[in-house]
Tab-separated table of C-alpha atoms in Angstrom:
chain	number	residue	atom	x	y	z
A	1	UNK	CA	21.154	-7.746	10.556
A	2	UNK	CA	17.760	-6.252	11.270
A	3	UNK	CA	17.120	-2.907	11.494
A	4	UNK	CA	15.850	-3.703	14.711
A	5	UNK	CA	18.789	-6.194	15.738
A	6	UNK	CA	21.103	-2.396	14.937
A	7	UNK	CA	18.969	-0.828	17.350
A	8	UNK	CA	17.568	1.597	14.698
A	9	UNK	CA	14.107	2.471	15.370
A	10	UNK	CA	12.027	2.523	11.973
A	11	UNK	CA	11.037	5.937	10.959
A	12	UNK	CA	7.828	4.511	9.885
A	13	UNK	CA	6.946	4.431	13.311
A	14	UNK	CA	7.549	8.142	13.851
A	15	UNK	CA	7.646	10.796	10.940
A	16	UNK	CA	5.794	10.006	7.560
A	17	UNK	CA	7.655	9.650	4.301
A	18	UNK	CA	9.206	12.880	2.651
A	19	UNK	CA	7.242	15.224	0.479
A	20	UNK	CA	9.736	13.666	-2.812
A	21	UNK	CA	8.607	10.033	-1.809
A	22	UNK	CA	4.995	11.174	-1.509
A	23	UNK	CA	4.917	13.042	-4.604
A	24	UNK	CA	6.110	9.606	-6.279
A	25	UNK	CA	3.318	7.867	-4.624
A	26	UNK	CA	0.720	9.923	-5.338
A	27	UNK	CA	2.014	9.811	-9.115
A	28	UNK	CA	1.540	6.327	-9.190
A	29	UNK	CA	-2.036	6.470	-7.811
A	30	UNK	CA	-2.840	9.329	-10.881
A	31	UNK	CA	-1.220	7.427	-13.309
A	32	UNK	CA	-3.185	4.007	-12.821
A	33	UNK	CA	-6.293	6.350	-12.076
A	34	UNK	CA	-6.326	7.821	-15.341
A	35	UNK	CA	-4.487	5.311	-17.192
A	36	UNK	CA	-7.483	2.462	-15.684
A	37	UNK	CA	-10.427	5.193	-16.316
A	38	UNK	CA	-10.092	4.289	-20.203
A	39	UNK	CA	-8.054	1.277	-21.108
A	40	UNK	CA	-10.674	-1.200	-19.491
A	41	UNK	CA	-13.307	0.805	-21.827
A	42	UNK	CA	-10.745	0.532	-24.854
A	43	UNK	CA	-11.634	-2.687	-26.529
A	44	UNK	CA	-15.827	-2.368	-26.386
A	45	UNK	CA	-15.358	1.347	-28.003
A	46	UNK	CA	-13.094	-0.400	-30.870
A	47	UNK	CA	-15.599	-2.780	-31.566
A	48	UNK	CA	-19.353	-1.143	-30.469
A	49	UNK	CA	-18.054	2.286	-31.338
A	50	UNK	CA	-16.056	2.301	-33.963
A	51	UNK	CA	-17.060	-1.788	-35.469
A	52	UNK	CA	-13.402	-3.075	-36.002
A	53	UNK	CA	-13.483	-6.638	-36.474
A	54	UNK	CA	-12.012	-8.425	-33.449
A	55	UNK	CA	-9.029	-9.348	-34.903
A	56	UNK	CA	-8.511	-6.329	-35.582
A	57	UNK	CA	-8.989	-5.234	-31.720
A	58	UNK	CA	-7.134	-7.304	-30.737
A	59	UNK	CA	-4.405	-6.108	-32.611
A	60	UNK	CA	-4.571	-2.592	-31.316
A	61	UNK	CA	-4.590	-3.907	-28.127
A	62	UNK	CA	-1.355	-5.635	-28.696
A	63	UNK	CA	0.113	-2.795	-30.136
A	64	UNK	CA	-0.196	-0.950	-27.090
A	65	UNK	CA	0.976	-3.000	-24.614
A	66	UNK	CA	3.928	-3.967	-27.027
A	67	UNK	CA	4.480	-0.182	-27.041
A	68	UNK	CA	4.752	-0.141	-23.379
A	69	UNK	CA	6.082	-3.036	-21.845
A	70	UNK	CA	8.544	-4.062	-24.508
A	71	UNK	CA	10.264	-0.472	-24.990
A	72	UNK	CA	10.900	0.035	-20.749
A	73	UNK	CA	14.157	-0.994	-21.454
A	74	UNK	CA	14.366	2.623	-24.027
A	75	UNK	CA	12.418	4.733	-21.128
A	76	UNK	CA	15.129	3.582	-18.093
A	77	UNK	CA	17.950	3.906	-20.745
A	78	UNK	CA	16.731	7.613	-20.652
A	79	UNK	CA	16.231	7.935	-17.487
A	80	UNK	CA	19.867	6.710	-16.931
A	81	UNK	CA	21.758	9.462	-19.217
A	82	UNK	CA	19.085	12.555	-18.479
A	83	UNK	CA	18.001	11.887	-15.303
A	84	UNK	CA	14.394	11.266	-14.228
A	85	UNK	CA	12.833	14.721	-14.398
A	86	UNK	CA	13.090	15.365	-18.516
A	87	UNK	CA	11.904	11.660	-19.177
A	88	UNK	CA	8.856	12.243	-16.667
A	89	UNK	CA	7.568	15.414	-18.226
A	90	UNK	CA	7.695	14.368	-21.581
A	91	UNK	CA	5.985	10.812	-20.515
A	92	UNK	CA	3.278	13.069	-19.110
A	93	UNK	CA	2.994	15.149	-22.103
A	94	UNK	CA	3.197	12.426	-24.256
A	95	UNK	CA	-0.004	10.161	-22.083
A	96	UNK	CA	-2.288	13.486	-22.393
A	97	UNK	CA	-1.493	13.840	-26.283
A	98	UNK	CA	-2.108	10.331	-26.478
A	99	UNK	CA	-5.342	10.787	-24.398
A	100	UNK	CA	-7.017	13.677	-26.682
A	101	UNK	CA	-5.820	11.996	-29.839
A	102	UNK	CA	-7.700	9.238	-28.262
A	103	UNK	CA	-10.829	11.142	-27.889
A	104	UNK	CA	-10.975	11.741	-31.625
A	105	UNK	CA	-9.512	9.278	-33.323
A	106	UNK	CA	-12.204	7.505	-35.650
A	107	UNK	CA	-10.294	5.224	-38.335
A	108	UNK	CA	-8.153	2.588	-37.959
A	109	UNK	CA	-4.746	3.823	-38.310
A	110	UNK	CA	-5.334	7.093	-35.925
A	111	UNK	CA	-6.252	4.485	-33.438
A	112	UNK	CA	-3.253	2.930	-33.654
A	113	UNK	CA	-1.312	5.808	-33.929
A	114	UNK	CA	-2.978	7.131	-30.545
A	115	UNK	CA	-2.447	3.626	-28.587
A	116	UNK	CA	0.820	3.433	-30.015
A	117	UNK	CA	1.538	7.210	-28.273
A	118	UNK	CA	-0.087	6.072	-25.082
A	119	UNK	CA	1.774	3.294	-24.632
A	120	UNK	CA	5.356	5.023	-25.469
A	121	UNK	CA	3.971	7.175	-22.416
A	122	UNK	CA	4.279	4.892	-20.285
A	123	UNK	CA	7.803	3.344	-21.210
A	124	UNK	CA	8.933	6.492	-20.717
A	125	UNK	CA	7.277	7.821	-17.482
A	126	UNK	CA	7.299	4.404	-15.587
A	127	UNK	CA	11.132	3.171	-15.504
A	128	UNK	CA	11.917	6.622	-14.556
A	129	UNK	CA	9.105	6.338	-11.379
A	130	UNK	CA	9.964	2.935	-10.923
A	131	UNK	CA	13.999	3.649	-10.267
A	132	UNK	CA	13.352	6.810	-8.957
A	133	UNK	CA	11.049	5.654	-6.203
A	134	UNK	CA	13.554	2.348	-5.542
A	135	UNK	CA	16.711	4.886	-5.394
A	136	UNK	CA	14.889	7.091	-2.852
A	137	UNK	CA	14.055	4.301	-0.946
A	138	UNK	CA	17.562	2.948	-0.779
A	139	UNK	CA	18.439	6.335	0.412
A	140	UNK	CA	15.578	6.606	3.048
A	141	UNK	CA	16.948	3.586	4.251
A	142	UNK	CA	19.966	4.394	4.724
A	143	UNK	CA	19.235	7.898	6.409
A	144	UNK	CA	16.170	6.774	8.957
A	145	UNK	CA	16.704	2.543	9.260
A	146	UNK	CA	12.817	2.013	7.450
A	147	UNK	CA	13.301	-1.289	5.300
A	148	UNK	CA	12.764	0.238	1.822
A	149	UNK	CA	10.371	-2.423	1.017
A	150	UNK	CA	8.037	-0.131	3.132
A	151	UNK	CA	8.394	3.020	1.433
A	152	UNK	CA	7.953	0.528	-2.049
A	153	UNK	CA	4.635	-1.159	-0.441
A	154	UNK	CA	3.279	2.283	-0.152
A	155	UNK	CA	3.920	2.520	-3.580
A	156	UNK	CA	2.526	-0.476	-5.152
A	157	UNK	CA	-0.693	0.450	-2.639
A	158	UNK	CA	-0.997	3.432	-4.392
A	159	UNK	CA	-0.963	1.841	-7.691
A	160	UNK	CA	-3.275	-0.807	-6.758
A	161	UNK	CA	-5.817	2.143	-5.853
A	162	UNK	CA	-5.032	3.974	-8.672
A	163	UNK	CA	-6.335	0.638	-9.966
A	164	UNK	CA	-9.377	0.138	-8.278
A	165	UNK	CA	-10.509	4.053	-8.399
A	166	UNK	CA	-9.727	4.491	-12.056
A	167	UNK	CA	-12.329	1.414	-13.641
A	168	UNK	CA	-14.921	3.188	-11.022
A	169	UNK	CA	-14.033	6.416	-12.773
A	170	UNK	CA	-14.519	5.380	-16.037
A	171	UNK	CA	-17.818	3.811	-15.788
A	172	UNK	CA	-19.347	6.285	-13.840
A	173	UNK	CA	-18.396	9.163	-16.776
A	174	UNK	CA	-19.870	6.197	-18.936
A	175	UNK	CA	-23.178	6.132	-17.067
A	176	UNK	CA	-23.487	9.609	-16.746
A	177	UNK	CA	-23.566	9.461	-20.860
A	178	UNK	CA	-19.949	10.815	-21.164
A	179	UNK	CA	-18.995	8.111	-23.445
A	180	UNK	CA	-15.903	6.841	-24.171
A	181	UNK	CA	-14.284	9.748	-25.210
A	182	UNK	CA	-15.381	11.900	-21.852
A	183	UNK	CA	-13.424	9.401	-20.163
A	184	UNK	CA	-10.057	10.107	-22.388
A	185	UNK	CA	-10.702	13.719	-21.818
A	186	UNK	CA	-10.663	12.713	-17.932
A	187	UNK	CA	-7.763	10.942	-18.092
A	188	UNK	CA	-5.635	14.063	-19.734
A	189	UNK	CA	-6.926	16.035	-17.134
A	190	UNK	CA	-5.561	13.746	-14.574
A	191	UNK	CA	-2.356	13.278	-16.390
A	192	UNK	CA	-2.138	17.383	-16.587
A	193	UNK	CA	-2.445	17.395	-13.026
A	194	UNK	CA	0.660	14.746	-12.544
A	195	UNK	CA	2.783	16.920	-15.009
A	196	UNK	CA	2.305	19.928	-13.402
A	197	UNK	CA	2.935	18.557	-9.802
A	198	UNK	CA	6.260	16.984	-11.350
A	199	UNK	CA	7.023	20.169	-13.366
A	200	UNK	CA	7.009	21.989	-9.743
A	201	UNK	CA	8.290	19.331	-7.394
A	202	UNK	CA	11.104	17.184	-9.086
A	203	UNK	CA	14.686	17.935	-9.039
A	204	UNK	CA	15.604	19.901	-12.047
A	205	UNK	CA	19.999	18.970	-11.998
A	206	UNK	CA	20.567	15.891	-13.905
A	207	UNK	CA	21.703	13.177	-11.854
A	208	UNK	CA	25.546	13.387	-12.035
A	209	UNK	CA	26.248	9.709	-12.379
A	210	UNK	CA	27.645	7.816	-14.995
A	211	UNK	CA	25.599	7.092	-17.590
A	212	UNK	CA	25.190	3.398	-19.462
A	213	UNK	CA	24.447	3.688	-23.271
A	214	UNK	CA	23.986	2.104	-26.046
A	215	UNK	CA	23.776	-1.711	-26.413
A	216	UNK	CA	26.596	-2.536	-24.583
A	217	UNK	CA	24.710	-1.202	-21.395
A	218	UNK	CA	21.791	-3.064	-21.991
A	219	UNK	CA	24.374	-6.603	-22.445
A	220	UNK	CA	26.607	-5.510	-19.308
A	221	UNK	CA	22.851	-5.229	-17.619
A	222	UNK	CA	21.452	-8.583	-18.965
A	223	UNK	CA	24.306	-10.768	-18.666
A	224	UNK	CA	24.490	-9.685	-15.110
A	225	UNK	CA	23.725	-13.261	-13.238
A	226	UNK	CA	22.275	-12.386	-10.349
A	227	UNK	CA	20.206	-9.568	-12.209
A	228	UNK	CA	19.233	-12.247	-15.152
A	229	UNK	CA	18.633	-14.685	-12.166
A	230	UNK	CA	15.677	-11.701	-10.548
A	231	UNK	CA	14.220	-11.000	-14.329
A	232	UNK	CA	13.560	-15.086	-14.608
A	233	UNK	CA	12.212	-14.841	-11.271
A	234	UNK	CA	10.063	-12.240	-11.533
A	235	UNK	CA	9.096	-13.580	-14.892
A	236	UNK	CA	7.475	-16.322	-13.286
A	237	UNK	CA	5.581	-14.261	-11.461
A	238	UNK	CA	4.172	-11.934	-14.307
A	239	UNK	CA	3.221	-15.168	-15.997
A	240	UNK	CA	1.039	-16.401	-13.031
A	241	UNK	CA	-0.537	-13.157	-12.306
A	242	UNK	CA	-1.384	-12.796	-16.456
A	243	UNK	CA	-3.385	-15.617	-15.495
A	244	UNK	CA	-6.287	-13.356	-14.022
A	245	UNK	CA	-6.772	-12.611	-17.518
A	246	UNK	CA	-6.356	-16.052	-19.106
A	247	UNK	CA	-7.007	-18.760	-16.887
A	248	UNK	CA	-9.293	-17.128	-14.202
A	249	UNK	CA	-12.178	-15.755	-16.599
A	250	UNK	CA	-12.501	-19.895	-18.242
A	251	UNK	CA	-12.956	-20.850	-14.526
A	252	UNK	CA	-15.197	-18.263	-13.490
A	253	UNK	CA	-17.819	-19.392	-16.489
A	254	UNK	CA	-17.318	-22.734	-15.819
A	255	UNK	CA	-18.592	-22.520	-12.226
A	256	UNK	CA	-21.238	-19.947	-12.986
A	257	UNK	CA	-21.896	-20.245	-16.619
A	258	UNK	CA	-20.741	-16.695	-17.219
A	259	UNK	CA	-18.106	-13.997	-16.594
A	260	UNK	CA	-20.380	-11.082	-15.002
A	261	UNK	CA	-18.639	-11.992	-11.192
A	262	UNK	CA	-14.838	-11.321	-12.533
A	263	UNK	CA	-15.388	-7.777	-11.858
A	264	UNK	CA	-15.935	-8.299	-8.321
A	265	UNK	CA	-12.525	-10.763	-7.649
A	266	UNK	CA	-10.759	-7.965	-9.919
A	267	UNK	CA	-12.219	-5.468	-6.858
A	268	UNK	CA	-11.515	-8.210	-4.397
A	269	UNK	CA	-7.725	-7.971	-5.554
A	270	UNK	CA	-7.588	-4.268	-5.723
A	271	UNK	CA	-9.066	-4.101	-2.276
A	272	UNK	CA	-6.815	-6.266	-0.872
A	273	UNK	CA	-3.356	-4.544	-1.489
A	274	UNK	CA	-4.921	-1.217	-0.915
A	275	UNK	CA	-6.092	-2.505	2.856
A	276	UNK	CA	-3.093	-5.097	3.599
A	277	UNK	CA	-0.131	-4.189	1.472
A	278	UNK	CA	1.316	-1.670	3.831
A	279	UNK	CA	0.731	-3.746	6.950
A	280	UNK	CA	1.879	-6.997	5.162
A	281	UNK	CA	5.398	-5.518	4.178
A	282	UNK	CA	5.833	-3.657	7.551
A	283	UNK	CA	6.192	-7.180	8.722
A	284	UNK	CA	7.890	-9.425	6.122
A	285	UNK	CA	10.179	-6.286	6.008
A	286	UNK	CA	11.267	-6.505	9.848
A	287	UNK	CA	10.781	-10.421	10.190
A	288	UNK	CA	12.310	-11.761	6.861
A	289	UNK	CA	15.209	-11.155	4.224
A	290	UNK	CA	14.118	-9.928	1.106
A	291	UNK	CA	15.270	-12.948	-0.884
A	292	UNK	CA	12.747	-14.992	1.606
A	293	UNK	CA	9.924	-12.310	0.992
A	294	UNK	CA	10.160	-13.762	-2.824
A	295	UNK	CA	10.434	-17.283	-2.015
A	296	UNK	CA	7.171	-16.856	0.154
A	297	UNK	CA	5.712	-14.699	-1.954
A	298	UNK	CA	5.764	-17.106	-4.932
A	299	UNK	CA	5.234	-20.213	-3.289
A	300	UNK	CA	2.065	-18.486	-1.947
A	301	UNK	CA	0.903	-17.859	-5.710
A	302	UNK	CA	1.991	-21.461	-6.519
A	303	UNK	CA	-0.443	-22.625	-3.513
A	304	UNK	CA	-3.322	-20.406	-5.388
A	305	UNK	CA	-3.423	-22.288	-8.516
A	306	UNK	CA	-2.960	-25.651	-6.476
A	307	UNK	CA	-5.991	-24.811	-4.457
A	308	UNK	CA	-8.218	-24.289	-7.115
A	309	UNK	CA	-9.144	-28.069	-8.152
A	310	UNK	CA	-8.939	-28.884	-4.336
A	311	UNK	CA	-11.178	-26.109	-2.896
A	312	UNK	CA	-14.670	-27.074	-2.634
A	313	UNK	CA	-17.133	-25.427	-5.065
A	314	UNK	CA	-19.135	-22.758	-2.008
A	315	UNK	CA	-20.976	-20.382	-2.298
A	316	UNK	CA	-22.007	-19.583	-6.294
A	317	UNK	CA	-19.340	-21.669	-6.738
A	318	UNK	CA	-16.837	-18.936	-6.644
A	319	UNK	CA	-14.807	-20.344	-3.899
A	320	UNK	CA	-11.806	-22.214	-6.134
A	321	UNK	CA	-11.608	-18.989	-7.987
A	322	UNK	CA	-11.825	-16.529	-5.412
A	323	UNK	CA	-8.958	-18.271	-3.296
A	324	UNK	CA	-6.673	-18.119	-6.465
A	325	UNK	CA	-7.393	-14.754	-5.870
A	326	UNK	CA	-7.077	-14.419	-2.283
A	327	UNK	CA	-3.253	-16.423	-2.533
A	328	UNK	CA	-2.351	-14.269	-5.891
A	329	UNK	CA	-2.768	-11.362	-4.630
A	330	UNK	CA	-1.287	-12.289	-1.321
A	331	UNK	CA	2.140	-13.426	-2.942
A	332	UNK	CA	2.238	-10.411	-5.120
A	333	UNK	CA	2.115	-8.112	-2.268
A	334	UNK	CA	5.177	-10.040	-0.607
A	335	UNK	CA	7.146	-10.565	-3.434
A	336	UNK	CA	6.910	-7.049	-5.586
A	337	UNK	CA	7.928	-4.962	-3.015
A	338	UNK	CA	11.059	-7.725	-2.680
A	339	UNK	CA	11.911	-7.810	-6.056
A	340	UNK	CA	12.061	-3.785	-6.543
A	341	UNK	CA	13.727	-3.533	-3.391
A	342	UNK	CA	16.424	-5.671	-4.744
A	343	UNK	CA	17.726	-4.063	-8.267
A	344	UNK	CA	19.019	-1.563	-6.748
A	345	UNK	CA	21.449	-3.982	-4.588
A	346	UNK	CA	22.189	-6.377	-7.873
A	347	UNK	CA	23.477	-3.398	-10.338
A	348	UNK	CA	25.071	-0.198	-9.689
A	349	UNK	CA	23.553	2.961	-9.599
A	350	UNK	CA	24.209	4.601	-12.855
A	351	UNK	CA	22.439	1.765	-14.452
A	352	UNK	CA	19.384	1.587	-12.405
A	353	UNK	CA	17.008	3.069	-14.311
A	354	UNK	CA	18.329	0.746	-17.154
A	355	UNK	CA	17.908	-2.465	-15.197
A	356	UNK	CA	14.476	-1.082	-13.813
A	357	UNK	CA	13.484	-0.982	-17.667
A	358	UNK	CA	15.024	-4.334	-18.416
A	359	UNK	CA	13.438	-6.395	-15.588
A	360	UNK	CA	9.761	-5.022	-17.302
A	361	UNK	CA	10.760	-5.877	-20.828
A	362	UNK	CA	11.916	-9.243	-20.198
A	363	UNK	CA	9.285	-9.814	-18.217
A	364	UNK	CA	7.204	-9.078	-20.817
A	365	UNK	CA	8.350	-11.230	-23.220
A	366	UNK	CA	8.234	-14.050	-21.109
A	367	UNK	CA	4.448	-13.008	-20.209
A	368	UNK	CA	3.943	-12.925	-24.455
A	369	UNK	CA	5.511	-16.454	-24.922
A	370	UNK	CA	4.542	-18.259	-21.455
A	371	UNK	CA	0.538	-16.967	-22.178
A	372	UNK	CA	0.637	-18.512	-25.396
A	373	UNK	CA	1.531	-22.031	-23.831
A	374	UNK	CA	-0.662	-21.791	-21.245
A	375	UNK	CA	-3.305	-20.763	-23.329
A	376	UNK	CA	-2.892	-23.973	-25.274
A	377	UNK	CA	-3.573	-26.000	-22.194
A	378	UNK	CA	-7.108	-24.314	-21.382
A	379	UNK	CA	-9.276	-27.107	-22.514
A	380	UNK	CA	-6.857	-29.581	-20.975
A	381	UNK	CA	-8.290	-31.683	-17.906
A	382	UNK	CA	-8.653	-29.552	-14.723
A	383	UNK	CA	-6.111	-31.374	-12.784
A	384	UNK	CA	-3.418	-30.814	-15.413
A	385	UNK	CA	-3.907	-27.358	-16.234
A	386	UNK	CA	-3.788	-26.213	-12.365
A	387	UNK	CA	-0.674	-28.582	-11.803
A	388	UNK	CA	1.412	-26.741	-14.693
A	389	UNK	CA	-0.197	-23.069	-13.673
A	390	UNK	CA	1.446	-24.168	-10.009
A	391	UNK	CA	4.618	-25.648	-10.975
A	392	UNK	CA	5.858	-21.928	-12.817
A	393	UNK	CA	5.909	-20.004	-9.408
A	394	UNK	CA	7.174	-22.662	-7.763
A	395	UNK	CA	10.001	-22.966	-10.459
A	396	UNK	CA	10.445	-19.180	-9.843
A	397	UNK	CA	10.282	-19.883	-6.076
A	398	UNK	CA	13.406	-22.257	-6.400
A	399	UNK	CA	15.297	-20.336	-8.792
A	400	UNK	CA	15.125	-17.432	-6.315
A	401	UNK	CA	16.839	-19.704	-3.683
A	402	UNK	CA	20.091	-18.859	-5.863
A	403	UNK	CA	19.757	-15.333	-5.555
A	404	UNK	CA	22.589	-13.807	-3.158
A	405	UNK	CA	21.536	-14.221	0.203
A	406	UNK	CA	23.264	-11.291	1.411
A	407	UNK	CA	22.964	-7.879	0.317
A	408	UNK	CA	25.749	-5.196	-0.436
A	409	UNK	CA	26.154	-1.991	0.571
A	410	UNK	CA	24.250	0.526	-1.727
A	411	UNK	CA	26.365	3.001	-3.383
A	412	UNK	CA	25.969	6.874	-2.279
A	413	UNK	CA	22.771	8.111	-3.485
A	414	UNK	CA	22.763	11.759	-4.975
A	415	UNK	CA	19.159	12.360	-5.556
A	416	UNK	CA	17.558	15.034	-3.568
A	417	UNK	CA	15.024	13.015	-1.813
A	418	UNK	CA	13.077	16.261	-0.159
């Protein structure tokens, strides 16, 4: 039943979202603001700057997003048995230590040691956002009727600016001659600014539930079906969207003969969620079940890679690319509010922040072994590679069809949500 079908009236349409919820947002749109003001700059510092060999940076950039994505599983494990508060400050401290060692660092190994630090960071400090936010939302939900896919659209719109404000950031501190290391110091700044607003704004009790340690958590959590069943899913999902990074830039210089326009479909993306996200998942959220939401959202990213060899070549001959872009983005902002929305219904609430770390880190290992088969298939016939790219969302799309179609009653919530 509908929130409208109860006769609730959405409080989305009345008061704004609580000053907790906010403060959650807003930390999302500093943390991809400072975290995107330097990591986009990373790789041209390691090899201009600092003349590593480009095996080498490519390395370091491996080791940092190892660092991160793989060890979310360690950072919502925390979360679980500390509660979020403890594991967000010391993420923050953490990202602005990271950040200044950053700044200096000028050999190999205090690179690595520095990426290495950043990305720990963020396995700490996002898991405990990421369940945090979905757990408030469950409860907002419960107390006011708003689908909590709304209050998570607002978050992944703040991200997404975070996204598109943060690059902007960076190079302007670049072309002001800041160099690289003006724009770490920028991004500890911001980073000092999320830790103190957390510092003064998040709960400080421990969230008195149960806590899930140890490996047998993490096996109870994974072995979960329907759980396992939403990691594959959204697995698929991570794999087609890592193809902005893989497949897009080979057919951006194949239609132009270079890569100078992927900055602008990288804005175009951005742009997007930041103007339609929140509208987007005000409807799906009052029209369609969540489990549809993903469904549509996927099939809509399947229909992106589909399009490209059928799309005539327009203007600059952009047009394949940029409606890959256009569909991509569109499915991700149906689906990833739909996919966060549901954890919280598919495990129980001492084991959120847990499962919120697990869906990342298996997600990222399918991103690590499903790039390195597509990337195989780059200099396959046009045709080919577009009809596999499509056929992994819409595997995802049909796997989600086995998802429960019905969702159960959230357990009582005992965060302090304002």
């Amino acid at each position: 039943m509908t929130t409208a079908q109860a006769g609730i009236r959405p409080a989305a349409d009345g008061p704004g979202l609580k000053p907790y919820l906010r403060l959650l947002s807003a930390t999302q749109f500093a943390f991809n603001t400072g975290f995107y003001a330097v990591l986009p700059y990373l790789a041209a510092h390691l090899g201009d700057g600092l003349g590593m060999a480009g095996w080498l940076v490519g390395l370091v950039l491996g080791l940092r997003t190892f660092s991160q994505q793989g060890l979310f599983v360690v950072g919502g494990a925390l979360t679980d048995r500390y509660g979020p508060r403890p594991v967000v400050l010391t993420g923050c401290v953490l990202r602005v230590a990271g950040f200044l060692w950053l700044a200096g660092a000028d050999s190999t190994a205090t690179v690595i040691g520095a990426v290495l630090l950043i990305g720990f960071a963020a396995a700490l400090f996002s898991p405990a956002v990421e369940s945090e936010t979905a757990r408030s939302a469950v409860a907002y939900e419960k107390r006011t009727g708003t689908p909590r896919a709304q209050v998570l659209a607002v978050f992944s719109a703040a991200g997404q600016a975070g996204a598109f404000l943060g690059p902007l950031l960076g190079s302007l501190l670049l072309l002001l001659g800041g160099g690289f290391r003006t724009a770490c110091l920028a991004g500890a700044v911001v980073f000092v600014g999320v830790l103190a607003g957390h510092a003064r704004l998040m709960p400080h009790r421990p969230r008195r539930v149960r806590a899930v340690t140890g490996t047998g958590g993490l096996r109870r959590t994974v072995a979960d079906r329907p759980f396992l069943v939403l990691c594959l899913v959204f697995s698929t999902y991570l794999v087609s969207y890592n193809q902005l990074y893989l497949a897009l830039p080979e057919e951006v210089e194949r239609a132009t003969g270079s890569q100078a326009a992927l900055g602008g479909l990288f804005a175009l993306s951005s742009l997007l969620v930041v103007v339609a996200q929140l509208p987007l998942t005000r409807w799906s959220a009052r029209r369609i079940a969540p489990r549809a939401a993903l469904v549509t959202g996927l099939t809509a990213v399947g229909a992106g890679f589909a399009a490209v060899p059928l799309t005539p070549a327009g203007p600059a001959g952009l047009l394949p690319a940029a409606s890959l872009v256009v569909l991509l983005t569109l499915g991700q902002m149906l689906l990833v509010p739909a996919v966060r929305g549901l954890v919280p219904d598919l495990v129980e609430d001492h084991r959120l922040g847990l499962a919120t770390g697990a869906l990342s880190s298996v997600s990222g290992l399918a991103v690590l072994v499903g790039s390195a088969a597509t990337g195989t298939l780059l200099d396959a016939p046009g045709p080919v590679l577009w009809t596999v790219l499509a056929a992994v969302p819409l595997a995802g799309a049909a796997l989600a069809l086995t998802l429960p179609g019905r969702e159960r009653t959230p357990e009582p919530v005992t965060t302090v949500t304002d």
